[in-house]
Coordinates of C-alpha atoms in Angstrom, one line a residue:
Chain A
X28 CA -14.0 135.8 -20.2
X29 CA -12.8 138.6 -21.9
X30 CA -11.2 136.8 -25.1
X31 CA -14.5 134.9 -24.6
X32 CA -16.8 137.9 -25.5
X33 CA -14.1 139.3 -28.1
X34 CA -14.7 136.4 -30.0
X35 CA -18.2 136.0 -30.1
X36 CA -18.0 140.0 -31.4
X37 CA -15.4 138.8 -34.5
X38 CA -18.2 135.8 -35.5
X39 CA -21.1 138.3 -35.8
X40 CA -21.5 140.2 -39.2
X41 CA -22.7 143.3 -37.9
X42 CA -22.3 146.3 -40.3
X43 CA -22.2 146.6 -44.1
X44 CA -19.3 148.7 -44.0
X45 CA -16.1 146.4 -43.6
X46 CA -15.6 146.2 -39.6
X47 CA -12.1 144.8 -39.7
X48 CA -10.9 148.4 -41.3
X49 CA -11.9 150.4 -38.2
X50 CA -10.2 149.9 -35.0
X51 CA -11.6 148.4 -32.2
X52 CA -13.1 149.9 -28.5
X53 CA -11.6 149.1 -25.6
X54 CA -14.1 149.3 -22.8
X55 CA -12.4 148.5 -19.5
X56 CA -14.8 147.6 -16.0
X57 CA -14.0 148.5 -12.8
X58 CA -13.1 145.5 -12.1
X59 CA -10.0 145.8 -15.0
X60 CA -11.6 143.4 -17.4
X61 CA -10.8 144.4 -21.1
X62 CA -13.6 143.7 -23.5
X63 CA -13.1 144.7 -27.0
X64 CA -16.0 145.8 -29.0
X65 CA -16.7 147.1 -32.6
X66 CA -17.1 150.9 -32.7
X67 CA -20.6 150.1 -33.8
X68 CA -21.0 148.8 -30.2
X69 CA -19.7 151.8 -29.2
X70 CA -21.7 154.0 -30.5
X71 CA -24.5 152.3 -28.9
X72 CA -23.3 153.9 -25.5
X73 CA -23.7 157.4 -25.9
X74 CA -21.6 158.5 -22.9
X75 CA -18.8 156.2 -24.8
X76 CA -19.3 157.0 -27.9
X77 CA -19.1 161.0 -26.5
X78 CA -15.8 160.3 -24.6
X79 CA -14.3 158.8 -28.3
X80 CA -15.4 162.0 -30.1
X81 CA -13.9 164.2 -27.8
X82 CA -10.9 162.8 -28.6
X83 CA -11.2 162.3 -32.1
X84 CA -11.0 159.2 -32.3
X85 CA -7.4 159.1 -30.6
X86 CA -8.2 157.3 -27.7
X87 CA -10.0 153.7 -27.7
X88 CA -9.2 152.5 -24.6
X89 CA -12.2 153.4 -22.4
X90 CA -12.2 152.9 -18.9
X91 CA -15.8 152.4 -16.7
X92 CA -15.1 152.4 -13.4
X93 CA -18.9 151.7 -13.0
X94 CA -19.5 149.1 -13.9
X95 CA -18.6 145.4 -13.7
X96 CA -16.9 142.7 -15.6
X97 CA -20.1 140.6 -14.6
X98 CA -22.9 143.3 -16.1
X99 CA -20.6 144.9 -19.0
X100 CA -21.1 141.7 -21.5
X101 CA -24.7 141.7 -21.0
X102 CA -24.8 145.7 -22.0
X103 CA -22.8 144.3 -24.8
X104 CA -25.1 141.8 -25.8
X105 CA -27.9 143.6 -25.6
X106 CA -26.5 146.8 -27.9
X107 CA -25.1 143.8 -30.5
X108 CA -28.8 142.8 -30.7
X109 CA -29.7 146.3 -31.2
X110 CA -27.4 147.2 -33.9
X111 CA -28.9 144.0 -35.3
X112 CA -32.5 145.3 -35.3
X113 CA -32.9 141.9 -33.0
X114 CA -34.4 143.1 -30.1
X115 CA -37.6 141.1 -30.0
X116 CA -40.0 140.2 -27.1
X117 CA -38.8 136.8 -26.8
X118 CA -35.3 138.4 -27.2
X119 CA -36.0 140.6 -24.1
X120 CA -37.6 138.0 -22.6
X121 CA -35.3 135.5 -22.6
X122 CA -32.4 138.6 -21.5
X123 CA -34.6 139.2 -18.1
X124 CA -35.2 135.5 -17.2
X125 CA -31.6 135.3 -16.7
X126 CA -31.4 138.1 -14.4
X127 CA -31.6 138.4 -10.9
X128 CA -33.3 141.2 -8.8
X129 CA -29.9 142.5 -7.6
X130 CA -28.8 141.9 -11.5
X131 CA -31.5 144.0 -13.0
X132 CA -31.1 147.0 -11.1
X133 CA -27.2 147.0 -11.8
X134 CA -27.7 146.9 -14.9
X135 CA -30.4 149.6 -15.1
X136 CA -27.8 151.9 -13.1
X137 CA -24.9 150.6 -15.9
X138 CA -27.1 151.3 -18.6
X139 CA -28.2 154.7 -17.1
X140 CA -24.5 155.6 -16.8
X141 CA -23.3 155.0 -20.2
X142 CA -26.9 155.8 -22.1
X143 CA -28.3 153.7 -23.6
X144 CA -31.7 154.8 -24.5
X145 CA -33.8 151.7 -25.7
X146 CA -31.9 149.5 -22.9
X147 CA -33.1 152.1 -19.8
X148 CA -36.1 151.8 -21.3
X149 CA -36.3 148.3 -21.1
X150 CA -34.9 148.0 -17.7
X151 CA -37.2 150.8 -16.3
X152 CA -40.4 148.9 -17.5
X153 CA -38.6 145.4 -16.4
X154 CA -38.3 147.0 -12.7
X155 CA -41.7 148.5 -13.1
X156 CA -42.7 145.1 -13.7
X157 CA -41.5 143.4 -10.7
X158 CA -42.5 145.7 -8.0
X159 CA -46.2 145.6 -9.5
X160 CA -48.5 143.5 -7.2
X161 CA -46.0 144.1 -4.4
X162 CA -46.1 145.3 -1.0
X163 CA -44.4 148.7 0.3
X164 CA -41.9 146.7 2.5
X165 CA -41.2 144.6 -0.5
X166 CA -40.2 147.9 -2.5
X167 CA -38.2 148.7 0.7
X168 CA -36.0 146.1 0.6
X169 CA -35.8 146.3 -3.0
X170 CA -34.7 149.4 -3.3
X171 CA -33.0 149.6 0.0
X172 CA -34.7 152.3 1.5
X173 CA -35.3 153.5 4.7
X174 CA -38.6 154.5 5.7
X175 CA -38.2 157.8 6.6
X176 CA -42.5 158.2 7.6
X177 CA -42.6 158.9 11.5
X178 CA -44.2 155.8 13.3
X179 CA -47.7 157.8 13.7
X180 CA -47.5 158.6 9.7
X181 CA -46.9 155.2 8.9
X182 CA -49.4 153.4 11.2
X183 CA -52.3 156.1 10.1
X184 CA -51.4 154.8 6.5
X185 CA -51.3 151.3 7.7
X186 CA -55.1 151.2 8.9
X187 CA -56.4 153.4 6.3
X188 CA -54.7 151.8 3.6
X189 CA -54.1 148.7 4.2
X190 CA -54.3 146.9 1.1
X191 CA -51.3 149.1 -0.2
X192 CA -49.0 147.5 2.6
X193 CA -50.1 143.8 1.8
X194 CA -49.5 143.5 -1.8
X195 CA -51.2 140.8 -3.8
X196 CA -47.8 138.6 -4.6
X197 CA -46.2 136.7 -1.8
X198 CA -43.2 138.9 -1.7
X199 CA -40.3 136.4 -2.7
X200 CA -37.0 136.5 -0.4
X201 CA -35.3 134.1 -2.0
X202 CA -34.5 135.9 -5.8
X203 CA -32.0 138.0 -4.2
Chain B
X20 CA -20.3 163.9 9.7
X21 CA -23.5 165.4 8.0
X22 CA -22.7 165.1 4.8
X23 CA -21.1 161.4 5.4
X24 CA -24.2 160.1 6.4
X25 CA -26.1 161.5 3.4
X26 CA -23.4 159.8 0.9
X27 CA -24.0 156.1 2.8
X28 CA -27.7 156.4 2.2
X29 CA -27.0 157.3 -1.5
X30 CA -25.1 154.5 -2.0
X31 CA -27.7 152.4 0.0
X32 CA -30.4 153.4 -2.8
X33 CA -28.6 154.5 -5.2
X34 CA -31.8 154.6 -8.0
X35 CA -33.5 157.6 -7.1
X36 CA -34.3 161.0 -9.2
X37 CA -34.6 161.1 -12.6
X38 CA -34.3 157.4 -12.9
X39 CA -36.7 156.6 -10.2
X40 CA -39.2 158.7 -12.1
X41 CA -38.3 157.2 -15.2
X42 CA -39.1 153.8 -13.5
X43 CA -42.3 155.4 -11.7
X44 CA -43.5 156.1 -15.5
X45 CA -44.0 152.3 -15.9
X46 CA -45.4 151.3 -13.2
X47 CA -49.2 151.3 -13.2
X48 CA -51.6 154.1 -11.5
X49 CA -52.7 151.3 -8.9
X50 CA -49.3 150.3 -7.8
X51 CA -48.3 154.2 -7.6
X52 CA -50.1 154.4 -4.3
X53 CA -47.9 152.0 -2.7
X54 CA -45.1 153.5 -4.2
X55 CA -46.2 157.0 -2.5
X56 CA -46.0 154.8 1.1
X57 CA -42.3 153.8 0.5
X58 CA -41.2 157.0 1.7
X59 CA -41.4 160.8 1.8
X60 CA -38.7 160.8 -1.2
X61 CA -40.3 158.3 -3.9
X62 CA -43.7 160.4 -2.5
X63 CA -42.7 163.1 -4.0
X64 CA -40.9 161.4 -7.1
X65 CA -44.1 159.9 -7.7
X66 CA -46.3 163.0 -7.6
X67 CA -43.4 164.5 -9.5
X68 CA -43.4 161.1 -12.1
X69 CA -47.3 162.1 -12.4
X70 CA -46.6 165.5 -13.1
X71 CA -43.8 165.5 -16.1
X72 CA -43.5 162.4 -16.9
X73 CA -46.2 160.1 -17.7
X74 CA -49.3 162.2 -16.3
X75 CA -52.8 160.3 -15.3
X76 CA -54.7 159.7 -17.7
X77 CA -58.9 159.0 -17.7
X78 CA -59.7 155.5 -17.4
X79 CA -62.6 153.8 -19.5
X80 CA -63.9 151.3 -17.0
X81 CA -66.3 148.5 -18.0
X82 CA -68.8 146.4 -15.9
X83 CA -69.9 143.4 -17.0
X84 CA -73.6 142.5 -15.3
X85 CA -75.2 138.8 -15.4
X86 CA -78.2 138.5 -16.9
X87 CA -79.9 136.4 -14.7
X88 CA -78.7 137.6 -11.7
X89 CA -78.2 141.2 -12.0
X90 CA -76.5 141.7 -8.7
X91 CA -73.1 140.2 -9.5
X92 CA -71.6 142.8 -11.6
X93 CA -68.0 142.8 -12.3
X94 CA -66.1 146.0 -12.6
X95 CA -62.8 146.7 -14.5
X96 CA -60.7 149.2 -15.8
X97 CA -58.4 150.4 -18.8
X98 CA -56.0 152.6 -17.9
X99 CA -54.4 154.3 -21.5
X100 CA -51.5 155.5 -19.1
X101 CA -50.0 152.2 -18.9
X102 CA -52.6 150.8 -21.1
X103 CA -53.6 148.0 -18.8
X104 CA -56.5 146.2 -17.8
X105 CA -57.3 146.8 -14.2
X106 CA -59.8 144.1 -12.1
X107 CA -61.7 146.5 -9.5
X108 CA -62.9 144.7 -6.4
X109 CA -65.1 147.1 -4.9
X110 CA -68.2 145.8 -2.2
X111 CA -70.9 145.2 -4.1
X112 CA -74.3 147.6 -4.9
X113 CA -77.3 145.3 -4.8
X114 CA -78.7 146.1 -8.2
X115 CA -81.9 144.8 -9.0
X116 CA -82.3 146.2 -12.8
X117 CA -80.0 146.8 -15.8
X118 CA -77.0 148.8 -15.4
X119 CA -76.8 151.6 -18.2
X120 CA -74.3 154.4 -18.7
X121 CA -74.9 158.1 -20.9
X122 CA -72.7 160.7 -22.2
X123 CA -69.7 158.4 -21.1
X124 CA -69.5 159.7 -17.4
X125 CA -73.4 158.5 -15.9
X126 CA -74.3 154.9 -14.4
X127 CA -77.8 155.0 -13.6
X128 CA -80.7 151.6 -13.6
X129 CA -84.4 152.4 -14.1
X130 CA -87.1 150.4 -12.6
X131 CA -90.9 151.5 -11.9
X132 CA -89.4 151.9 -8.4
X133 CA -86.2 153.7 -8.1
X134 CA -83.7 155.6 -10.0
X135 CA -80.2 154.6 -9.0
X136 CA -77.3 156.6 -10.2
X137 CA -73.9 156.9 -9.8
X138 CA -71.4 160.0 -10.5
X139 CA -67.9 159.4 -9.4
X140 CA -65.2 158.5 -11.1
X141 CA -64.8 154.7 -10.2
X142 CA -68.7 154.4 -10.2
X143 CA -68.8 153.2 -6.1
X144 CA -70.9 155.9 -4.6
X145 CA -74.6 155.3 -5.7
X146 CA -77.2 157.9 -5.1
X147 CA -81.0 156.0 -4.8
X148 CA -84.2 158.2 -5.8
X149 CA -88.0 157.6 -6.2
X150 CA -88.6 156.5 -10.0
X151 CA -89.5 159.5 -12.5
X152 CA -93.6 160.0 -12.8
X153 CA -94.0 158.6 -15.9
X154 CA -92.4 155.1 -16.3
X155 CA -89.9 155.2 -19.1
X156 CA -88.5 151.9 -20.3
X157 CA -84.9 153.2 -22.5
X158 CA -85.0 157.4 -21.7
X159 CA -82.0 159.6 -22.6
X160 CA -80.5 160.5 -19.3
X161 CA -78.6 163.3 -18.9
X162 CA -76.5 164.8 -15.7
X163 CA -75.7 168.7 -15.4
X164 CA -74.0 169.1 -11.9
X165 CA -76.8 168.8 -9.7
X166 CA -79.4 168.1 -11.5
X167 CA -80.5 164.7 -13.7
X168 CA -82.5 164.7 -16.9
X169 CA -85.1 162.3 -18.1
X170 CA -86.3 162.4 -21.4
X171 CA -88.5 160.2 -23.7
X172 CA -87.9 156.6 -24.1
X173 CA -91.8 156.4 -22.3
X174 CA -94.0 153.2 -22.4
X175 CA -96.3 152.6 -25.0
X176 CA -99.6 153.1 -22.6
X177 CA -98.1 156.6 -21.3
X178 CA -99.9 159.8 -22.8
X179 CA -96.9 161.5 -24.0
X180 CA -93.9 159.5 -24.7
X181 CA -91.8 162.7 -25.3
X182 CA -92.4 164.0 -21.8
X183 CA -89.1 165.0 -19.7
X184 CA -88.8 165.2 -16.0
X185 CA -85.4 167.0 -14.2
X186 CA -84.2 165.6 -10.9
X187 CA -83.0 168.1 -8.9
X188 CA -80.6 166.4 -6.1
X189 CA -80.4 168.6 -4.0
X190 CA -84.4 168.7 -2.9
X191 CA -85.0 165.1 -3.7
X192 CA -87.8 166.6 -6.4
X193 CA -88.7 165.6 -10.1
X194 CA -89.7 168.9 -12.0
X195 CA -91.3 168.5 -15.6
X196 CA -90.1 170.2 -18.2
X197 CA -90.8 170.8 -21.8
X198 CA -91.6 167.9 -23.5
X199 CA -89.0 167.1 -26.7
X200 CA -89.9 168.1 -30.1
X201 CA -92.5 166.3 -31.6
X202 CA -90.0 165.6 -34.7
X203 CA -88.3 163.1 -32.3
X204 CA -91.9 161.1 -31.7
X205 CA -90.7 158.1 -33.2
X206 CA -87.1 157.9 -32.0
X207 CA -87.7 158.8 -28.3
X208 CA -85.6 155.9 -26.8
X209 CA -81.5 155.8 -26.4
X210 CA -81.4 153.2 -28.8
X211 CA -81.5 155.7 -31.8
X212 CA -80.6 159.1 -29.6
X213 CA -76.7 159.8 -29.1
X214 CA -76.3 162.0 -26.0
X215 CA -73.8 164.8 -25.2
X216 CA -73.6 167.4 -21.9
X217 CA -71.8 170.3 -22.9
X218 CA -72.4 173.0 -19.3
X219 CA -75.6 173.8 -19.3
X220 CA -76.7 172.2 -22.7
X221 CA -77.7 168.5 -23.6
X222 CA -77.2 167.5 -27.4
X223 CA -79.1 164.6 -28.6
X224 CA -78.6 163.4 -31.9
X225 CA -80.7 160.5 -33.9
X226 CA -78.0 158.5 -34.6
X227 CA -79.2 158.0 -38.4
X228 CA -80.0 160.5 -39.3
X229 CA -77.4 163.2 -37.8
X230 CA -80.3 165.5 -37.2
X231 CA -79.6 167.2 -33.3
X232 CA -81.5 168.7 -31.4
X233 CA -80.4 170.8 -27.8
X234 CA -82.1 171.0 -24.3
X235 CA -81.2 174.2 -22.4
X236 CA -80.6 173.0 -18.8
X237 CA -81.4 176.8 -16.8
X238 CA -84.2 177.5 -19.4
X239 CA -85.6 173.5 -19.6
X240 CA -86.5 174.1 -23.2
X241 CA -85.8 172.0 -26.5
X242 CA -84.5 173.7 -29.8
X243 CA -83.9 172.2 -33.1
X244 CA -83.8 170.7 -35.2
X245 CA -80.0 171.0 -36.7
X246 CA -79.0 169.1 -39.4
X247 CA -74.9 167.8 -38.9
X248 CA -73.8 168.5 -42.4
X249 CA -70.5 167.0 -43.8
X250 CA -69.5 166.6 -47.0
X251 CA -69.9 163.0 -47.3
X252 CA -72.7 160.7 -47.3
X253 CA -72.6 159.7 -42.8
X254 CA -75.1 157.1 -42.4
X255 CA -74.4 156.9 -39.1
X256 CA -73.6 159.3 -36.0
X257 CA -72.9 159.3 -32.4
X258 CA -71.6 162.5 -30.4
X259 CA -69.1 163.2 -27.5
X260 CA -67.1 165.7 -25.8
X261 CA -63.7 166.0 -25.8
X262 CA -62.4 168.1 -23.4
X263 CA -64.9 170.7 -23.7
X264 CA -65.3 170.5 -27.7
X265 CA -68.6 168.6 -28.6
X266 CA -67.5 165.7 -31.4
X267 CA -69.2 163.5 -33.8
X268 CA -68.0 160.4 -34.6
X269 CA -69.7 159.6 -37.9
X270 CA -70.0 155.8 -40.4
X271 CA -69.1 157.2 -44.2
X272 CA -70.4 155.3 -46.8
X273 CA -73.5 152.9 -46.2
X274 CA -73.9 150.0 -44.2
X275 CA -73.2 148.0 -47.5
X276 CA -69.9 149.8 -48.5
X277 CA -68.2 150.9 -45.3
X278 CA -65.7 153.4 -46.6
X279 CA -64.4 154.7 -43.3
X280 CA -64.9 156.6 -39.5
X281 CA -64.3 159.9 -38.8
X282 CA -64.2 162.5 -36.2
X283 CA -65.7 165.8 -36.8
X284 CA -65.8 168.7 -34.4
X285 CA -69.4 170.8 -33.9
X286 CA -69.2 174.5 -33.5
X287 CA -72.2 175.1 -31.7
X288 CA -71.4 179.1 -32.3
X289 CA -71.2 178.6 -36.6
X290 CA -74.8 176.8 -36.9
X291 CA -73.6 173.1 -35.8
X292 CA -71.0 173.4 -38.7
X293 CA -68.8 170.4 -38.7
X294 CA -65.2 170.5 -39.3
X295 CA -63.0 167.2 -39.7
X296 CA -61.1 166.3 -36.7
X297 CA -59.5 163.4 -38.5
X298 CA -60.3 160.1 -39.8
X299 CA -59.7 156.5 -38.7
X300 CA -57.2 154.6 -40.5
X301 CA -58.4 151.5 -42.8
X302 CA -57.0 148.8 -40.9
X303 CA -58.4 150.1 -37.8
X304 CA -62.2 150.3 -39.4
X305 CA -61.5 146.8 -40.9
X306 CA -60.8 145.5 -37.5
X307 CA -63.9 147.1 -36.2
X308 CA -66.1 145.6 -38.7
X309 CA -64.7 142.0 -37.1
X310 CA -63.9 138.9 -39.2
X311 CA -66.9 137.1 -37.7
X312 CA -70.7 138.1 -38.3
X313 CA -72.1 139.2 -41.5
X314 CA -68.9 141.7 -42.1
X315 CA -71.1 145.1 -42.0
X316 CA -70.6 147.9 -40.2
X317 CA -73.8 149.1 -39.2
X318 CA -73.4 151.2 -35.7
X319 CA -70.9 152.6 -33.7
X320 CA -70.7 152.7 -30.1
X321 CA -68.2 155.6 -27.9
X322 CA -66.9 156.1 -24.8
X323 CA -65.4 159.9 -24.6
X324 CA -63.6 160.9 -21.4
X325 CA -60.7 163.7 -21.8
X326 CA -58.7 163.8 -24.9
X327 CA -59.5 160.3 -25.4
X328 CA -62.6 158.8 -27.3
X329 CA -63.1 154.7 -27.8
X330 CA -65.3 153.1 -30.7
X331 CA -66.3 150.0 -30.9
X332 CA -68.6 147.8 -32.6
X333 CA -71.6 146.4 -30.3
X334 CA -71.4 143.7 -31.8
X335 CA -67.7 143.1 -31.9
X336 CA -67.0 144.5 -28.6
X337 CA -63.7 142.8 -28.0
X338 CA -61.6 145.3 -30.6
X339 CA -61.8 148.8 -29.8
X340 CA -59.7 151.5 -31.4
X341 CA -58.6 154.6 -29.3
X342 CA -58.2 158.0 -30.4
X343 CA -56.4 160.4 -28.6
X344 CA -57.2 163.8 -29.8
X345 CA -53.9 165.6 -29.3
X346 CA -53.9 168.9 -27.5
X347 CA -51.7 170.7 -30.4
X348 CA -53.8 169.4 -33.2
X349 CA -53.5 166.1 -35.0
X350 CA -54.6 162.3 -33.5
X351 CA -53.2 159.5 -32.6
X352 CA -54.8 155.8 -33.3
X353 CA -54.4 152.7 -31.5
X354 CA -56.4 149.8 -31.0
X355 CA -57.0 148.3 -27.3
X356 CA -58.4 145.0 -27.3
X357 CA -61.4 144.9 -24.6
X358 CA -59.9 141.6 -22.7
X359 CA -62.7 141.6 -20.1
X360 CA -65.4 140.6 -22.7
X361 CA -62.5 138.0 -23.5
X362 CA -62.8 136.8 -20.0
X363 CA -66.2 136.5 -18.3
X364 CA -68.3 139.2 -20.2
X365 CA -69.9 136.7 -23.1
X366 CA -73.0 136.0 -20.5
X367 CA -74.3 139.4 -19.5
X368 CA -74.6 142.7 -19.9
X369 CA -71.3 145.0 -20.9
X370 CA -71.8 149.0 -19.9
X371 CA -69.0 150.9 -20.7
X372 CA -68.6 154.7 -18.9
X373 CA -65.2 156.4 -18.5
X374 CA -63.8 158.2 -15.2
X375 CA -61.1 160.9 -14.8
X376 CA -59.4 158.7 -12.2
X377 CA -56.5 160.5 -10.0
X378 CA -54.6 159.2 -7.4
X379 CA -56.4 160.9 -4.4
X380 CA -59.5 158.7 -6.1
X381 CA -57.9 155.6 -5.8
X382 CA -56.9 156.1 -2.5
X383 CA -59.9 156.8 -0.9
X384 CA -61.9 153.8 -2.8
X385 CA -58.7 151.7 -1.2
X386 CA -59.3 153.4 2.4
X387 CA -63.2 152.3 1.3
X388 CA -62.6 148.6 1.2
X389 CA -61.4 148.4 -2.5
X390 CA -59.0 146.5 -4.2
X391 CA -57.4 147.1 -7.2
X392 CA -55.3 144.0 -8.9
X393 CA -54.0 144.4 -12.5
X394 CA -55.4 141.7 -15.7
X395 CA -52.6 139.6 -16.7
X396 CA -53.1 139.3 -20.3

């Protein structure tokens, strides 16, 4: 897998200045995957790209104990697409159909943890998106939180409120 | 053991603070109420969301009444927060006669019988009063806390058609007042008068002119006539307030050779000097002049509410550009396409009124048997 997204990297011309001249990033998941990316990439993820300044550049090998081997090369794909001033609606839209529930919010939590801006962004309206039209229990489970409303709290917002609880969507089990 | 159990439920829900709010920024005013029943810590993230994030922001809402059967009126929303297009299912008010809006915040229908009006936000509390004395059939109607002002706009067989009547609320009475300045004789109705309320004063402006004239609410008397001067030919002008600074959003040019819109402000205390607020830019006024019809530019319509004032063309009602008159100075343009005359508008009536619209709002219209489902466009 690794190699797989290395090489996809080397086929896309991504900066003017001559890429093969600067070394590349090592970013390593938690899961011990290498994936090598162009310092471009790199400086894309601001937590990253702080880590390689701090070290002036002597260390490339980046470990992110974070976050996976299964979310890392779609963080990569989508900062390639950014460097290449790609990132269109049907761009974005085509990134979120092939994410799952569980999938989006990983990657909302990778994406908060190395910074990338324009991709939290994305994410946060993605989520917002998905638990519009929903019911509170739906959000529950989504989220996995516990209701922490006593059972008089939450039954006096049940009656008055009822609509709130209900949603309008059918909430759907099965996308997790 | 304490602290144990607090680590296992971060790692259980493990988006929360910042990033929750960040989240709660997207997600539409209508879906933050149940968000605010998930539990007592996204309650507070949302209040907190609403507070430094991506505060609430008035909603222009727009009902859509058929012509033929003036009951079925369809209300809905635009919310600039997340600019979308809300659907508002709220029980209906048996109107029997046109639904109208003034000074951006007033629904009201006149018939020879009753005077309906309506002064909350979402427009689902209706107050129901006897009919003014003398029947009126397009007045400039006014609201000053309280009390409701009727003025002009008379029938033709009525001795005075500039004759104004104040209905006080809180007795259930209509008091006359001064009648309006005979200046206005011919241009009595709505159709030519631009109304403001600024406290305790009413502005009405003949909207060719730019010549305004002001009714004292305490005293009941009319003065005037002002004359809006700007430095360019306005061939057209229609007032509003934003915040509490009265506006006038003014056609330069002629109706022949459109050559832009702009936004002045009135300072009541320096004569009714205007001073430019800023103007609308080109491609904005091109798409308000429409591709469609005969290309001219001849009124404007507004919705002010907040910091936020809509134009559009009456009759190109489905582009409307949005100003948003920045606290610090300076404005910012965009243009919100009206989808609800898209959808099921082209047969009736379209009022449009505006609402600050808070959360507490929403949830008692919920806890009143409405619903509130968001336009897919």
């Amino acid at each position: 897998m690794a190699e797989e997204v290395s090489s996809q990297m080397n086929s896309l011309s991504i900066s003017e200045t001559n890429p093969s001249s600067s070394a590349t990033i090592s970013l390593v998941s938690g899961d011990d995957i290498v994936f090598k990316v162009e310092p471009t990439i790199a400086k894309e993820m601001e937590t990253v790209q702080s880590f390689i300044d701090e070290t002036d550049g002597k260390i490339t090998t980046i470990p992110l104990p974070n976050i996976s081997s299964h979310d890392l090369p779609y963080v990569i794909e989508y900062c390639e697409k950014s460097i290449a001033g790609k990132i269109t609606k049907e761009f974005e839209a085509e990134f979120v159909k092939k994410l799952n529930n569980e999938e989006v919010k990983e990657l909302f939590l990778a994406a908060n943890y190395l910074n990338i801006k324009k991709l939290l962004d994305f994410l946060s309206q993605v989520i917002a998106d998905r638990i519009a039209n929903k019911s509170v229990e739906y959000v529950r489970r989504y989220f996995g939180i516990e209701n922490d409303f006593t059972p008089e709290e939450e039954a006096k917002l049940r009656e008055e409120l009822a609509w709130t609880f209900t949603g309008v969507d059918p909430d759907d089990e099965d996308e997790n | 053991m304490g602290s144990q159990r607090i680590q296992e439920k971060e790692v259980e829900a493990p988006i929360h603070g910042d990033i929750l709010e960040a989240i709660l920024s997207h997600v539409p005013l209508i879906y933050l109420l149940p968000a605010s029943h998930v539990s007592n810590h996204w309650n507070g993230a949302v209040s907190s969301s609403l507070r430094y994030v991506n505060p609430v922001k008035p909603w222009l809402t727009v009902h859509t009444q058929n012509s033929r059967a003036p009951h079925v009126i369809k209300s809905y929303a635009y919310d600039p927060r997340s600019r979308s297009w809300i659907k508002i299912h709220a029980p209906q008010i048996n109107h029997t006669s046109a639904l109208r809006s003034s000074h951006s915040t007033l629904l009201y229908t006149l018939s020879p019988a009753k005077f309906t009006f309506s002064l909350d936000s979402l427009h689902l509390e209706w107050n129901h009063a006897p009919s003014p004395r003398v029947w009126r059939v397009d007045p400039v109607v006014a609201r000053f806390g309280n009390r409701i002002v009727v003025a002009g706009g008379a029938c033709d067989f009525e001795d005075d058609p500039l004759a104004v009547e104040m209905y006080d609320i809180d007795s259930g009475n209509w008091i006359q007042c001064e009648s309006m300045p005979e200046m206005m004789e011919d241009t009595t109705a709505s159709t030519w008068l631009s109304v403001a309320v600024a406290g305790e004063f009413m502005y009405v402006t003949e909207k060719n002119s730019g010549t305004l004239y002001s009714f004292d609410c305490k005293t009941m008397t009319w003065q005037g006539p002002y004359e809006l001067r700007r430095e360019e030919s306005v061939f057209f002008s229609v007032t509003g307030m934003v915040r509490n600074r009265l506006v006038v959003v003014g056609i330069v040019g002629d109706a022949e050779n459109v050559k832009g819109v702009k936004i002045w402000e009135v300072k009541k205390e320096l004569g009714f000097e205007t001073m430019e607020l800023c103007a609308m830019p080109k491609e904005m006024v091109k798409k308000l002049i429409g591709e469609s019809g005969n290309g001219l530019l001849n009124s404007i319509e507004l919705v002010c509410i907040g910091d936020f004032v809509y134009v559009y063309n009456p009759s190109e009602p489905e582009e409307m550009v949005v100003c948003e008159v920045l606290q610090g100075g300076g404005c910012e343009w965009r243009i919100a396409r009206n989808e609800v005359v898209n959808h099921d508008a082209r047969m009736g009536r379209v009022v449009l009124c505006g609402g600050d619209v808070r959360l507490e709002d929403l949830k008692s219209a919920v806890s009143g048997n409405c619903r509130f489902e968001l336009v897919q466009v």
